[in-house]
């Protein structure tokens, strides 16, 4: 049994979803909110923080070793800003830096949502 977990964050134009995931791909805790896509960047980030805080309230949060983010793009995975076409308030938004403020010293990794979906399909298979 794997004891370490990853906090997975999926940011899209319609929903912001997150889960605590174990090494076998099981989702232990889930949280989701609608994306306020037409609001300003701070409002959208407030929803991201609310989803993360819901995960942090779980008794399993102490087992989290990293945060993985899949975001609508374009994304700058090397430096952390995102500019999702369907979230106008986030142009060059420093997503990794903002998530780090909420999650603390955990490693935060950002990829585009297409890359995240491809990796998940390869790891877990269809659906």
PDB file of C-alpha atoms in Angstrom:
ATOM      1  CA  UNK A   1       0.000   0.000   0.000  1.00  0.00           C
ATOM      2  CA  UNK A   2       1.220   3.468  -0.906  1.00  0.00           C
ATOM      3  CA  UNK A   3       1.074   5.971   1.910  1.00  0.00           C
ATOM      4  CA  UNK A   4       2.043   9.126   0.034  1.00  0.00           C
ATOM      5  CA  UNK A   5      -0.588  11.112  -1.820  1.00  0.00           C
ATOM      6  CA  UNK A   6      -0.661  13.738  -4.543  1.00  0.00           C
ATOM      7  CA  UNK A   7      -3.098  16.625  -4.636  1.00  0.00           C
ATOM      8  CA  UNK A   8      -4.362  16.779  -8.225  1.00  0.00           C
ATOM      9  CA  UNK A   9      -5.920  20.026  -9.453  1.00  0.00           C
ATOM     10  CA  UNK A  10      -7.866  20.309 -12.731  1.00  0.00           C
ATOM     11  CA  UNK A  11      -8.601  23.852 -13.868  1.00  0.00           C
ATOM     12  CA  UNK A  12     -10.960  24.407 -16.749  1.00  0.00           C
ATOM     13  CA  UNK A  13     -13.404  26.963 -18.027  1.00  0.00           C
ATOM     14  CA  UNK A  14     -16.447  25.298 -16.466  1.00  0.00           C
ATOM     15  CA  UNK A  15     -15.121  23.625 -13.318  1.00  0.00           C
ATOM     16  CA  UNK A  16     -12.229  23.573 -10.908  1.00  0.00           C
ATOM     17  CA  UNK A  17     -11.814  20.085  -9.493  1.00  0.00           C
ATOM     18  CA  UNK A  18      -9.301  18.560  -7.140  1.00  0.00           C
ATOM     19  CA  UNK A  19      -8.612  15.237  -5.502  1.00  0.00           C
ATOM     20  CA  UNK A  20      -6.201  13.489  -3.215  1.00  0.00           C
ATOM     21  CA  UNK A  21      -4.822  10.569  -5.211  1.00  0.00           C
ATOM     22  CA  UNK A  22      -2.805   7.582  -4.014  1.00  0.00           C
ATOM     23  CA  UNK A  23      -0.041   5.797  -5.897  1.00  0.00           C
ATOM     24  CA  UNK A  24      -2.528   3.333  -7.395  1.00  0.00           C
ATOM     25  CA  UNK A  25      -4.663   6.126  -8.847  1.00  0.00           C
ATOM     26  CA  UNK A  26      -7.476   5.906  -6.302  1.00  0.00           C
ATOM     27  CA  UNK A  27      -9.249   9.176  -5.550  1.00  0.00           C
ATOM     28  CA  UNK A  28      -9.558   9.409  -1.769  1.00  0.00           C
ATOM     29  CA  UNK A  29     -11.040  12.882  -1.383  1.00  0.00           C
ATOM     30  CA  UNK A  30     -12.686  15.059  -4.045  1.00  0.00           C
ATOM     31  CA  UNK A  31     -13.682  18.704  -4.215  1.00  0.00           C
ATOM     32  CA  UNK A  32     -15.221  20.699  -7.058  1.00  0.00           C
ATOM     33  CA  UNK A  33     -16.636  24.146  -7.775  1.00  0.00           C
ATOM     34  CA  UNK A  34     -17.842  25.965 -10.871  1.00  0.00           C
ATOM     35  CA  UNK A  35     -15.248  28.203 -12.498  1.00  0.00           C
ATOM     36  CA  UNK A  36     -16.224  31.881 -12.360  1.00  0.00           C
ATOM     37  CA  UNK A  37     -14.648  32.180 -15.803  1.00  0.00           C
ATOM     38  CA  UNK A  38     -15.881  35.712 -16.530  1.00  0.00           C
ATOM     39  CA  UNK A  39     -14.678  37.146 -13.213  1.00  0.00           C
ATOM     40  CA  UNK A  40     -11.300  38.696 -12.434  1.00  0.00           C
ATOM     41  CA  UNK A  41      -8.182  36.669 -11.688  1.00  0.00           C
ATOM     42  CA  UNK A  42      -8.423  37.055  -7.915  1.00  0.00           C
ATOM     43  CA  UNK A  43     -11.989  35.716  -7.909  1.00  0.00           C
ATOM     44  CA  UNK A  44     -10.993  32.657  -9.943  1.00  0.00           C
ATOM     45  CA  UNK A  45      -8.021  32.066  -7.641  1.00  0.00           C
ATOM     46  CA  UNK A  46     -10.369  32.324  -4.661  1.00  0.00           C
ATOM     47  CA  UNK A  47     -12.284  29.343  -6.015  1.00  0.00           C
ATOM     48  CA  UNK A  48      -9.034  27.415  -6.556  1.00  0.00           C
ATOM     49  CA  UNK A  49      -8.119  28.155  -2.943  1.00  0.00           C
ATOM     50  CA  UNK A  50     -11.554  27.042  -1.714  1.00  0.00           C
ATOM     51  CA  UNK A  51     -11.135  23.691  -3.464  1.00  0.00           C
ATOM     52  CA  UNK A  52      -7.620  23.289  -2.053  1.00  0.00           C
ATOM     53  CA  UNK A  53      -8.788  24.220   1.449  1.00  0.00           C
ATOM     54  CA  UNK A  54     -11.463  21.532   1.222  1.00  0.00           C
ATOM     55  CA  UNK A  55      -8.735  18.986   0.479  1.00  0.00           C
ATOM     56  CA  UNK A  56      -6.545  20.373   3.249  1.00  0.00           C
ATOM     57  CA  UNK A  57      -9.400  19.869   5.731  1.00  0.00           C
ATOM     58  CA  UNK A  58      -9.187  16.139   5.063  1.00  0.00           C
ATOM     59  CA  UNK A  59      -7.362  13.971   7.563  1.00  0.00           C
ATOM     60  CA  UNK A  60      -5.310  12.694   4.620  1.00  0.00           C
ATOM     61  CA  UNK A  61      -3.689  16.053   3.749  1.00  0.00           C
ATOM     62  CA  UNK A  62      -0.633  15.298   5.909  1.00  0.00           C
ATOM     63  CA  UNK A  63       0.216  12.489   3.463  1.00  0.00           C
ATOM     64  CA  UNK A  64       0.378  14.815   0.442  1.00  0.00           C
ATOM     65  CA  UNK A  65       3.878  15.088  -1.013  1.00  0.00           C
ATOM     66  CA  UNK A  66       3.232  17.163  -4.165  1.00  0.00           C
ATOM     67  CA  UNK A  67       0.588  19.082  -6.098  1.00  0.00           C
ATOM     68  CA  UNK A  68      -0.058  18.415  -9.781  1.00  0.00           C
ATOM     69  CA  UNK A  69      -2.007  20.964 -11.819  1.00  0.00           C
ATOM     70  CA  UNK A  70      -3.564  20.401 -15.220  1.00  0.00           C
ATOM     71  CA  UNK A  71      -4.846  23.696 -16.597  1.00  0.00           C
ATOM     72  CA  UNK A  72      -6.547  24.910 -19.707  1.00  0.00           C
ATOM     73  CA  UNK A  73      -3.954  26.686 -21.788  1.00  0.00           C
ATOM     74  CA  UNK A  74      -1.831  28.085 -22.895  1.00  0.00           C
ATOM     75  CA  UNK A  75       0.384  27.340 -19.908  1.00  0.00           C
ATOM     76  CA  UNK A  76       4.039  28.062 -19.257  1.00  0.00           C
ATOM     77  CA  UNK A  77       4.895  24.840 -17.446  1.00  0.00           C
ATOM     78  CA  UNK A  78       8.503  25.908 -16.858  1.00  0.00           C
ATOM     79  CA  UNK A  79       7.717  29.200 -15.124  1.00  0.00           C
ATOM     80  CA  UNK A  80       4.196  28.743 -13.790  1.00  0.00           C
ATOM     81  CA  UNK A  81       1.941  31.342 -15.410  1.00  0.00           C
ATOM     82  CA  UNK A  82      -1.234  30.399 -17.246  1.00  0.00           C
ATOM     83  CA  UNK A  83      -3.393  32.238 -19.779  1.00  0.00           C
ATOM     84  CA  UNK A  84      -6.429  30.006 -20.390  1.00  0.00           C
ATOM     85  CA  UNK A  85      -8.365  31.190 -23.409  1.00  0.00           C
ATOM     86  CA  UNK A  86     -11.653  30.460 -21.625  1.00  0.00           C
ATOM     87  CA  UNK A  87     -10.707  32.349 -18.413  1.00  0.00           C
ATOM     88  CA  UNK A  88     -10.028  35.947 -19.570  1.00  0.00           C
ATOM     89  CA  UNK A  89      -9.085  37.167 -16.075  1.00  0.00           C
ATOM     90  CA  UNK A  90      -6.029  34.919 -16.097  1.00  0.00           C
ATOM     91  CA  UNK A  91      -3.622  36.379 -18.634  1.00  0.00           C
ATOM     92  CA  UNK A  92      -0.109  35.525 -17.523  1.00  0.00           C
ATOM     93  CA  UNK A  93      -1.564  34.583 -14.130  1.00  0.00           C
ATOM     94  CA  UNK A  94       1.124  33.240 -11.731  1.00  0.00           C
ATOM     95  CA  UNK A  95      -0.780  30.063 -10.898  1.00  0.00           C
ATOM     96  CA  UNK A  96       2.086  28.007  -9.475  1.00  0.00           C
ATOM     97  CA  UNK A  97       3.160  30.857  -7.185  1.00  0.00           C
ATOM     98  CA  UNK A  98      -0.424  31.394  -5.998  1.00  0.00           C
ATOM     99  CA  UNK A  99      -1.061  27.696  -5.363  1.00  0.00           C
ATOM    100  CA  UNK A 100       2.204  27.513  -3.430  1.00  0.00           C
ATOM    101  CA  UNK A 101       0.903  30.221  -1.093  1.00  0.00           C
ATOM    102  CA  UNK A 102      -1.949  27.878  -0.167  1.00  0.00           C
ATOM    103  CA  UNK A 103      -0.129  24.547  -0.149  1.00  0.00           C
ATOM    104  CA  UNK A 104       3.148  25.605   1.463  1.00  0.00           C
ATOM    105  CA  UNK A 105       6.442  23.844   0.813  1.00  0.00           C
ATOM    106  CA  UNK A 106       5.008  21.075  -1.375  1.00  0.00           C
ATOM    107  CA  UNK A 107       6.388  20.736  -4.894  1.00  0.00           C
ATOM    108  CA  UNK A 108       3.892  22.117  -7.434  1.00  0.00           C
ATOM    109  CA  UNK A 109       4.000  20.890 -11.035  1.00  0.00           C
ATOM    110  CA  UNK A 110       1.989  22.500 -13.833  1.00  0.00           C
ATOM    111  CA  UNK A 111       1.085  20.961 -17.211  1.00  0.00           C
ATOM    112  CA  UNK A 112      -1.468  21.735 -19.863  1.00  0.00           C
ATOM    113  CA  UNK A 113      -4.743  19.865 -19.512  1.00  0.00           C
ATOM    114  CA  UNK A 114      -4.127  17.930 -22.736  1.00  0.00           C
ATOM    115  CA  UNK A 115      -0.827  16.617 -21.363  1.00  0.00           C
ATOM    116  CA  UNK A 116      -2.511  15.721 -18.065  1.00  0.00           C
ATOM    117  CA  UNK A 117      -5.307  13.821 -19.827  1.00  0.00           C
ATOM    118  CA  UNK A 118      -2.823  11.935 -22.009  1.00  0.00           C
ATOM    119  CA  UNK A 119      -0.709  10.945 -19.013  1.00  0.00           C
ATOM    120  CA  UNK A 120      -3.790   9.789 -17.096  1.00  0.00           C
ATOM    121  CA  UNK A 121      -4.999   7.739 -20.054  1.00  0.00           C
ATOM    122  CA  UNK A 122      -1.590   6.108 -20.387  1.00  0.00           C
ATOM    123  CA  UNK A 123      -1.433   5.350 -16.633  1.00  0.00           C
ATOM    124  CA  UNK A 124      -5.020   4.297 -15.908  1.00  0.00           C
ATOM    125  CA  UNK A 125      -6.539   3.463 -19.282  1.00  0.00           C
ATOM    126  CA  UNK A 126      -9.847   4.529 -20.789  1.00  0.00           C
ATOM    127  CA  UNK A 127     -12.259   6.556 -18.670  1.00  0.00           C
TER     128      UNK A 127
END
